[in-house]
mmCIF file of C-alpha atoms in Angstrom:
data_model
loop_
_atom_site.group_PDB
_atom_site.id
_atom_site.type_symbol
_atom_site.label_atom_id
_atom_site.label_comp_id
_atom_site.label_asym_id
_atom_site.label_seq_id
_atom_site.Cartn_x
_atom_site.Cartn_y
_atom_site.Cartn_z
ATOM 1 C CA MET A 1 130.696 112.984 151.710
ATOM 2 C CA ILE A 2 128.750 115.806 152.768
ATOM 3 C CA ARG A 3 125.339 115.855 150.682
ATOM 4 C CA LEU A 4 124.385 119.440 149.220
ATOM 5 C CA LEU A 5 121.273 120.982 148.061
ATOM 6 C CA LEU A 6 121.587 124.033 145.847
ATOM 7 C CA ALA A 7 118.613 126.578 145.832
ATOM 8 C CA ASP A 8 118.982 129.387 143.239
ATOM 9 C CA ASP A 9 116.609 130.679 140.776
ATOM 10 C CA GLN A 10 119.313 131.280 138.231
ATOM 11 C CA ALA A 11 120.125 128.058 136.589
ATOM 12 C CA LEU A 12 123.413 129.413 135.219
ATOM 13 C CA VAL A 13 124.500 130.267 138.941
ATOM 14 C CA ARG A 14 123.208 126.778 140.282
ATOM 15 C CA GLY A 15 125.250 124.804 137.630
ATOM 16 C CA ALA A 16 128.466 126.924 138.181
ATOM 17 C CA LEU A 17 128.159 126.400 141.950
ATOM 18 C CA ALA A 18 127.490 122.663 141.336
ATOM 19 C CA ALA A 19 130.533 122.391 139.195
ATOM 20 C CA LEU A 20 132.878 124.081 141.506
ATOM 21 C CA LEU A 21 131.519 122.207 144.655
ATOM 22 C CA ASP A 22 131.643 118.891 142.944
ATOM 23 C CA LEU A 23 135.399 119.314 142.343
ATOM 24 C CA GLU A 24 135.972 118.857 146.137
ATOM 25 C CA SER A 25 136.430 115.229 146.956
ATOM 26 C CA ASP A 26 134.290 115.365 150.198
ATOM 27 C CA LEU A 27 131.270 117.490 148.661
ATOM 28 C CA GLU A 28 128.553 115.955 146.783
ATOM 29 C CA VAL A 29 125.670 117.984 145.102
ATOM 30 C CA VAL A 30 122.482 115.807 145.538
ATOM 31 C CA ALA A 31 119.681 118.195 144.627
ATOM 32 C CA GLN A 32 119.168 121.385 142.783
ATOM 33 C CA VAL A 33 116.007 123.430 142.840
ATOM 34 C CA GLY A 34 114.998 126.907 141.471
ATOM 35 C CA ARG A 35 112.401 127.735 143.936
ATOM 36 C CA GLY A 36 112.456 128.509 147.664
ATOM 37 C CA ASP A 37 109.299 126.578 148.115
ATOM 38 C CA GLU A 38 110.793 123.371 146.695
ATOM 39 C CA VAL A 39 113.752 123.406 149.258
ATOM 40 C CA VAL A 40 112.271 121.382 151.974
ATOM 41 C CA GLU A 41 110.769 118.651 149.952
ATOM 42 C CA ALA A 42 113.937 118.484 147.862
ATOM 43 C CA ALA A 43 116.302 118.085 151.060
ATOM 44 C CA ARG A 44 113.833 115.520 152.395
ATOM 45 C CA ALA A 45 114.001 113.443 149.168
ATOM 46 C CA SER A 46 117.694 113.710 148.566
ATOM 47 C CA GLY A 47 119.045 113.349 152.160
ATOM 48 C CA ALA A 48 120.833 116.662 151.908
ATOM 49 C CA GLU A 49 122.703 117.740 154.985
ATOM 50 C CA VAL A 50 123.571 121.357 153.951
ATOM 51 C CA CYS A 51 121.431 123.477 151.736
ATOM 52 C CA LEU A 52 123.089 126.410 149.916
ATOM 53 C CA LEU A 53 120.313 129.052 149.534
ATOM 54 C CA ASP A 54 120.005 132.207 147.484
ATOM 55 C CA ILE A 55 117.896 134.837 149.140
ATOM 56 C CA GLU A 56 115.651 136.092 146.276
ATOM 57 C CA MET A 57 113.630 133.115 144.751
ATOM 58 C CA PRO A 58 110.152 132.646 143.912
ATOM 59 C CA GLY A 59 107.974 130.776 146.099
ATOM 60 C CA LEU A 60 109.787 131.548 149.294
ATOM 61 C CA THR A 61 113.038 133.589 149.943
ATOM 62 C CA GLY A 62 116.223 131.849 151.182
ATOM 63 C CA ILE A 63 115.413 133.261 154.566
ATOM 64 C CA ASP A 64 112.132 131.827 154.796
ATOM 65 C CA ALA A 65 113.568 128.462 153.511
ATOM 66 C CA ALA A 66 116.086 128.592 156.012
ATOM 67 C CA ALA A 67 113.311 128.926 158.770
ATOM 68 C CA GLU A 68 111.102 126.298 157.272
ATOM 69 C CA LEU A 69 114.223 123.765 157.024
ATOM 70 C CA ARG A 70 114.777 124.465 160.764
ATOM 71 C CA ARG A 71 111.239 123.810 161.462
ATOM 72 C CA GLU A 72 110.652 120.576 159.289
ATOM 73 C CA LEU A 73 114.148 119.230 159.031
ATOM 74 C CA PRO A 74 116.205 120.475 162.095
ATOM 75 C CA GLY A 75 119.181 118.142 161.293
ATOM 76 C CA VAL A 76 119.764 119.997 158.001
ATOM 77 C CA ARG A 77 121.928 122.937 157.936
ATOM 78 C CA SER A 78 121.541 126.046 155.691
ATOM 79 C CA LEU A 79 124.054 128.449 154.283
ATOM 80 C CA ILE A 80 122.896 131.647 152.672
ATOM 81 C CA VAL A 81 124.956 132.310 149.540
ATOM 82 C CA THR A 82 123.866 135.447 147.758
ATOM 83 C CA THR A 83 124.737 138.582 145.726
ATOM 84 C CA PHE A 84 122.720 140.546 148.258
ATOM 85 C CA GLY A 85 125.276 141.432 150.950
ATOM 86 C CA ARG A 86 122.988 143.595 153.149
ATOM 87 C CA PRO A 87 123.548 143.702 156.895
ATOM 88 C CA GLY A 88 119.943 143.187 157.758
ATOM 89 C CA TYR A 89 119.559 140.107 155.755
ATOM 90 C CA VAL A 90 122.697 138.579 157.880
ATOM 91 C CA ARG A 91 120.562 139.187 161.171
ATOM 92 C CA ARG A 92 117.344 137.972 159.569
ATOM 93 C CA ALA A 93 119.002 134.793 158.125
ATOM 94 C CA ILE A 94 120.550 133.863 161.285
ATOM 95 C CA GLU A 95 117.489 134.601 163.242
ATOM 96 C CA ALA A 96 115.687 132.419 160.862
ATOM 97 C CA GLY A 97 118.001 129.373 161.482
ATOM 98 C CA ALA A 98 120.588 129.797 158.811
ATOM 99 C CA SER A 99 124.066 128.484 159.944
ATOM 100 C CA GLY A 100 126.105 130.870 157.710
ATOM 101 C CA PHE A 101 125.904 133.671 155.258
ATOM 102 C CA VAL A 102 128.247 134.339 152.544
ATOM 103 C CA VAL A 103 128.327 136.326 149.254
ATOM 104 C CA LYS A 104 128.489 134.758 145.989
ATOM 105 C CA ASP A 105 131.834 136.209 145.097
ATOM 106 C CA THR A 106 133.490 134.384 147.912
ATOM 107 C CA PRO A 107 136.400 132.257 146.320
ATOM 108 C CA ALA A 108 135.433 128.411 145.600
ATOM 109 C CA ARG A 109 137.946 127.301 148.287
ATOM 110 C CA GLN A 110 136.394 129.483 150.945
ATOM 111 C CA LEU A 111 133.060 128.579 150.051
ATOM 112 C CA ALA A 112 133.902 124.740 150.198
ATOM 113 C CA ASP A 113 135.381 125.540 153.665
ATOM 114 C CA ALA A 114 132.293 127.512 154.603
ATOM 115 C CA VAL A 115 130.010 124.367 153.656
ATOM 116 C CA ARG A 116 132.318 122.034 155.880
ATOM 117 C CA ARG A 117 132.438 124.474 158.745
ATOM 118 C CA VAL A 118 128.517 124.555 158.684
ATOM 119 C CA HIS A 119 128.132 120.924 158.275
ATOM 120 C CA SER A 120 130.248 120.472 161.517
ATOM 121 C CA GLY A 121 127.916 122.810 163.346
ATOM 122 C CA LEU A 122 129.844 125.913 163.236
ATOM 123 C CA ARG A 123 128.467 129.333 162.207
ATOM 124 C CA VAL A 124 130.012 131.025 159.206
ATOM 125 C CA ILE A 125 129.358 134.689 158.401
ATOM 126 C CA ASP A 126 131.154 136.924 155.882
ATOM 127 C CA PRO A 127 133.390 139.142 158.228
ATOM 128 C CA ASP A 128 132.460 142.370 156.392
ATOM 129 C CA LEU A 129 128.876 141.678 156.630
ATOM 130 C CA ALA A 130 129.201 140.787 160.172
ATOM 131 C CA ALA A 131 130.812 143.959 161.062
ATOM 132 C CA GLU A 132 128.155 146.063 159.150
ATOM 133 C CA SER A 133 125.352 144.168 160.794
ATOM 134 C CA LEU A 134 126.864 144.875 164.341
ATOM 135 C CA ILE A 135 127.245 148.611 163.385
ATOM 136 C CA ASP A 136 123.817 148.811 161.824
ATOM 137 C CA GLY A 137 122.140 147.126 164.671
ATOM 138 C CA PRO A 138 118.659 145.303 164.331
ATOM 139 C CA SER A 139 115.856 146.401 162.069
ATOM 140 C CA PRO A 140 113.766 149.144 163.982
ATOM 141 C CA LEU A 141 110.747 147.935 161.887
ATOM 142 C CA THR A 142 107.926 146.054 163.406
ATOM 143 C CA GLY A 143 106.670 142.922 161.498
ATOM 144 C CA ARG A 144 103.426 144.830 160.311
ATOM 145 C CA GLU A 145 105.687 147.754 159.249
ATOM 146 C CA ARG A 146 107.907 145.430 157.071
ATOM 147 C CA GLU A 147 104.777 143.813 155.683
ATOM 148 C CA LEU A 148 103.154 147.203 154.710
ATOM 149 C CA LEU A 149 106.457 148.537 153.231
ATOM 150 C CA THR A 150 106.685 145.196 151.102
ATOM 151 C CA TYR A 151 103.336 146.382 149.419
ATOM 152 C CA ALA A 152 104.620 149.853 149.379
ATOM 153 C CA LEU A 153 107.639 149.031 147.223
ATOM 154 C CA ASP A 154 105.467 148.800 143.925
ATOM 155 C CA GLY A 155 103.964 152.228 144.724
ATOM 156 C CA SER A 156 100.505 150.941 145.661
ATOM 157 C CA PRO A 157 98.010 153.325 146.990
ATOM 158 C CA VAL A 158 97.065 153.111 150.781
ATOM 159 C CA ALA A 159 93.625 151.983 149.908
ATOM 160 C CA THR A 160 95.123 148.960 147.893
ATOM 161 C CA ILE A 161 97.499 147.970 150.714
ATOM 162 C CA ALA A 162 94.586 148.194 153.243
ATOM 163 C CA ALA A 163 92.451 145.928 151.302
ATOM 164 C CA ARG A 164 95.279 143.466 150.816
ATOM 165 C CA VAL A 165 96.049 143.264 154.597
ATOM 166 C CA HIS A 166 92.594 143.670 155.728
ATOM 167 C CA LEU A 167 93.134 146.706 157.821
ATOM 168 C CA SER A 168 91.574 150.308 157.718
ATOM 169 C CA GLU A 169 93.334 152.774 155.579
ATOM 170 C CA GLY A 170 93.899 155.020 158.863
ATOM 171 C CA THR A 171 95.792 151.988 160.490
ATOM 172 C CA VAL A 172 97.802 151.502 157.398
ATOM 173 C CA ARG A 173 98.759 155.214 157.234
ATOM 174 C CA ASN A 174 99.920 155.077 160.861
ATOM 175 C CA HIS A 175 102.080 152.090 160.508
ATOM 176 C CA LEU A 176 103.410 153.582 157.203
ATOM 177 C CA SER A 177 104.149 156.923 159.214
ATOM 178 C CA ALA A 178 106.037 155.031 161.751
ATOM 179 C CA ALA A 179 108.124 153.228 159.245
ATOM 180 C CA ILE A 180 108.714 156.601 157.380
ATOM 181 C CA GLY A 181 110.047 158.037 160.807
ATOM 182 C CA LYS A 182 112.231 155.025 161.606
ATOM 183 C CA THR A 183 113.931 154.893 158.216
ATOM 184 C CA GLY A 184 114.538 158.710 158.034
ATOM 185 C CA ALA A 185 112.446 158.885 154.797
ATOM 186 C CA THR A 186 109.985 161.523 153.803
ATOM 187 C CA THR A 187 107.604 159.142 151.732
ATOM 188 C CA ARG A 188 106.424 155.701 152.039
ATOM 189 C CA SER A 189 108.056 154.698 148.737
ATOM 190 C CA GLU A 190 111.479 156.045 149.914
ATOM 191 C CA ALA A 191 110.977 154.264 153.497
ATOM 192 C CA ALA A 192 110.452 151.108 151.521
ATOM 193 C CA ARG A 193 113.601 151.466 149.237
ATOM 194 C CA ILE A 194 115.853 152.357 152.408
ATOM 195 C CA ALA A 195 114.447 149.340 154.392
ATOM 196 C CA GLN A 196 115.079 147.114 151.357
ATOM 197 C CA ASP A 197 118.482 148.466 150.795
ATOM 198 C CA ARG A 198 119.387 147.686 154.463
ATOM 199 C CA GLY A 199 118.071 144.091 154.257
ATOM 200 C CA TRP A 200 115.061 144.886 156.500
ATOM 201 C CA LEU A 201 112.364 143.616 154.194
#
């Protein structure tokens, strides 16, 4: 039996995935969590071998949870299962240590097969997303630019962003200007939306 942990903030989705995967004779869901910051402890406590992670969860994103799993429990594999099929997310997830990336509309048998393949040490990536990821290339944004654009998503003024990250307003403006240029946007809010849509944030 392959022991699975499911992490998704939507209980209905989590339950549906558990029901589908439990139909497979060699798969067993041993833990379910609704927050990304609960993944490592639940995996440790349950002896999970493969963790299926949604991307957008409270506490930690699935990508951050995959990185934490790689650091804390290197023998446990992670598979991102999300509705957010953005090419930038694929690259970030793989760089964080995820062994696979599939979208939630993947047929149940293919998802079960992806779990088996990830468990055996193979990498599984949705083929359409893999192609898009190669075409789009890596994110051109620096870590600081990504951080500042994340704060810009809610329309925060430069002064507020600067106070949050303990930088001068001029430095924040410079980083945001660079991000605007790299995304082809005309405003910081537009740059943040473009970066989010491409999976760079």
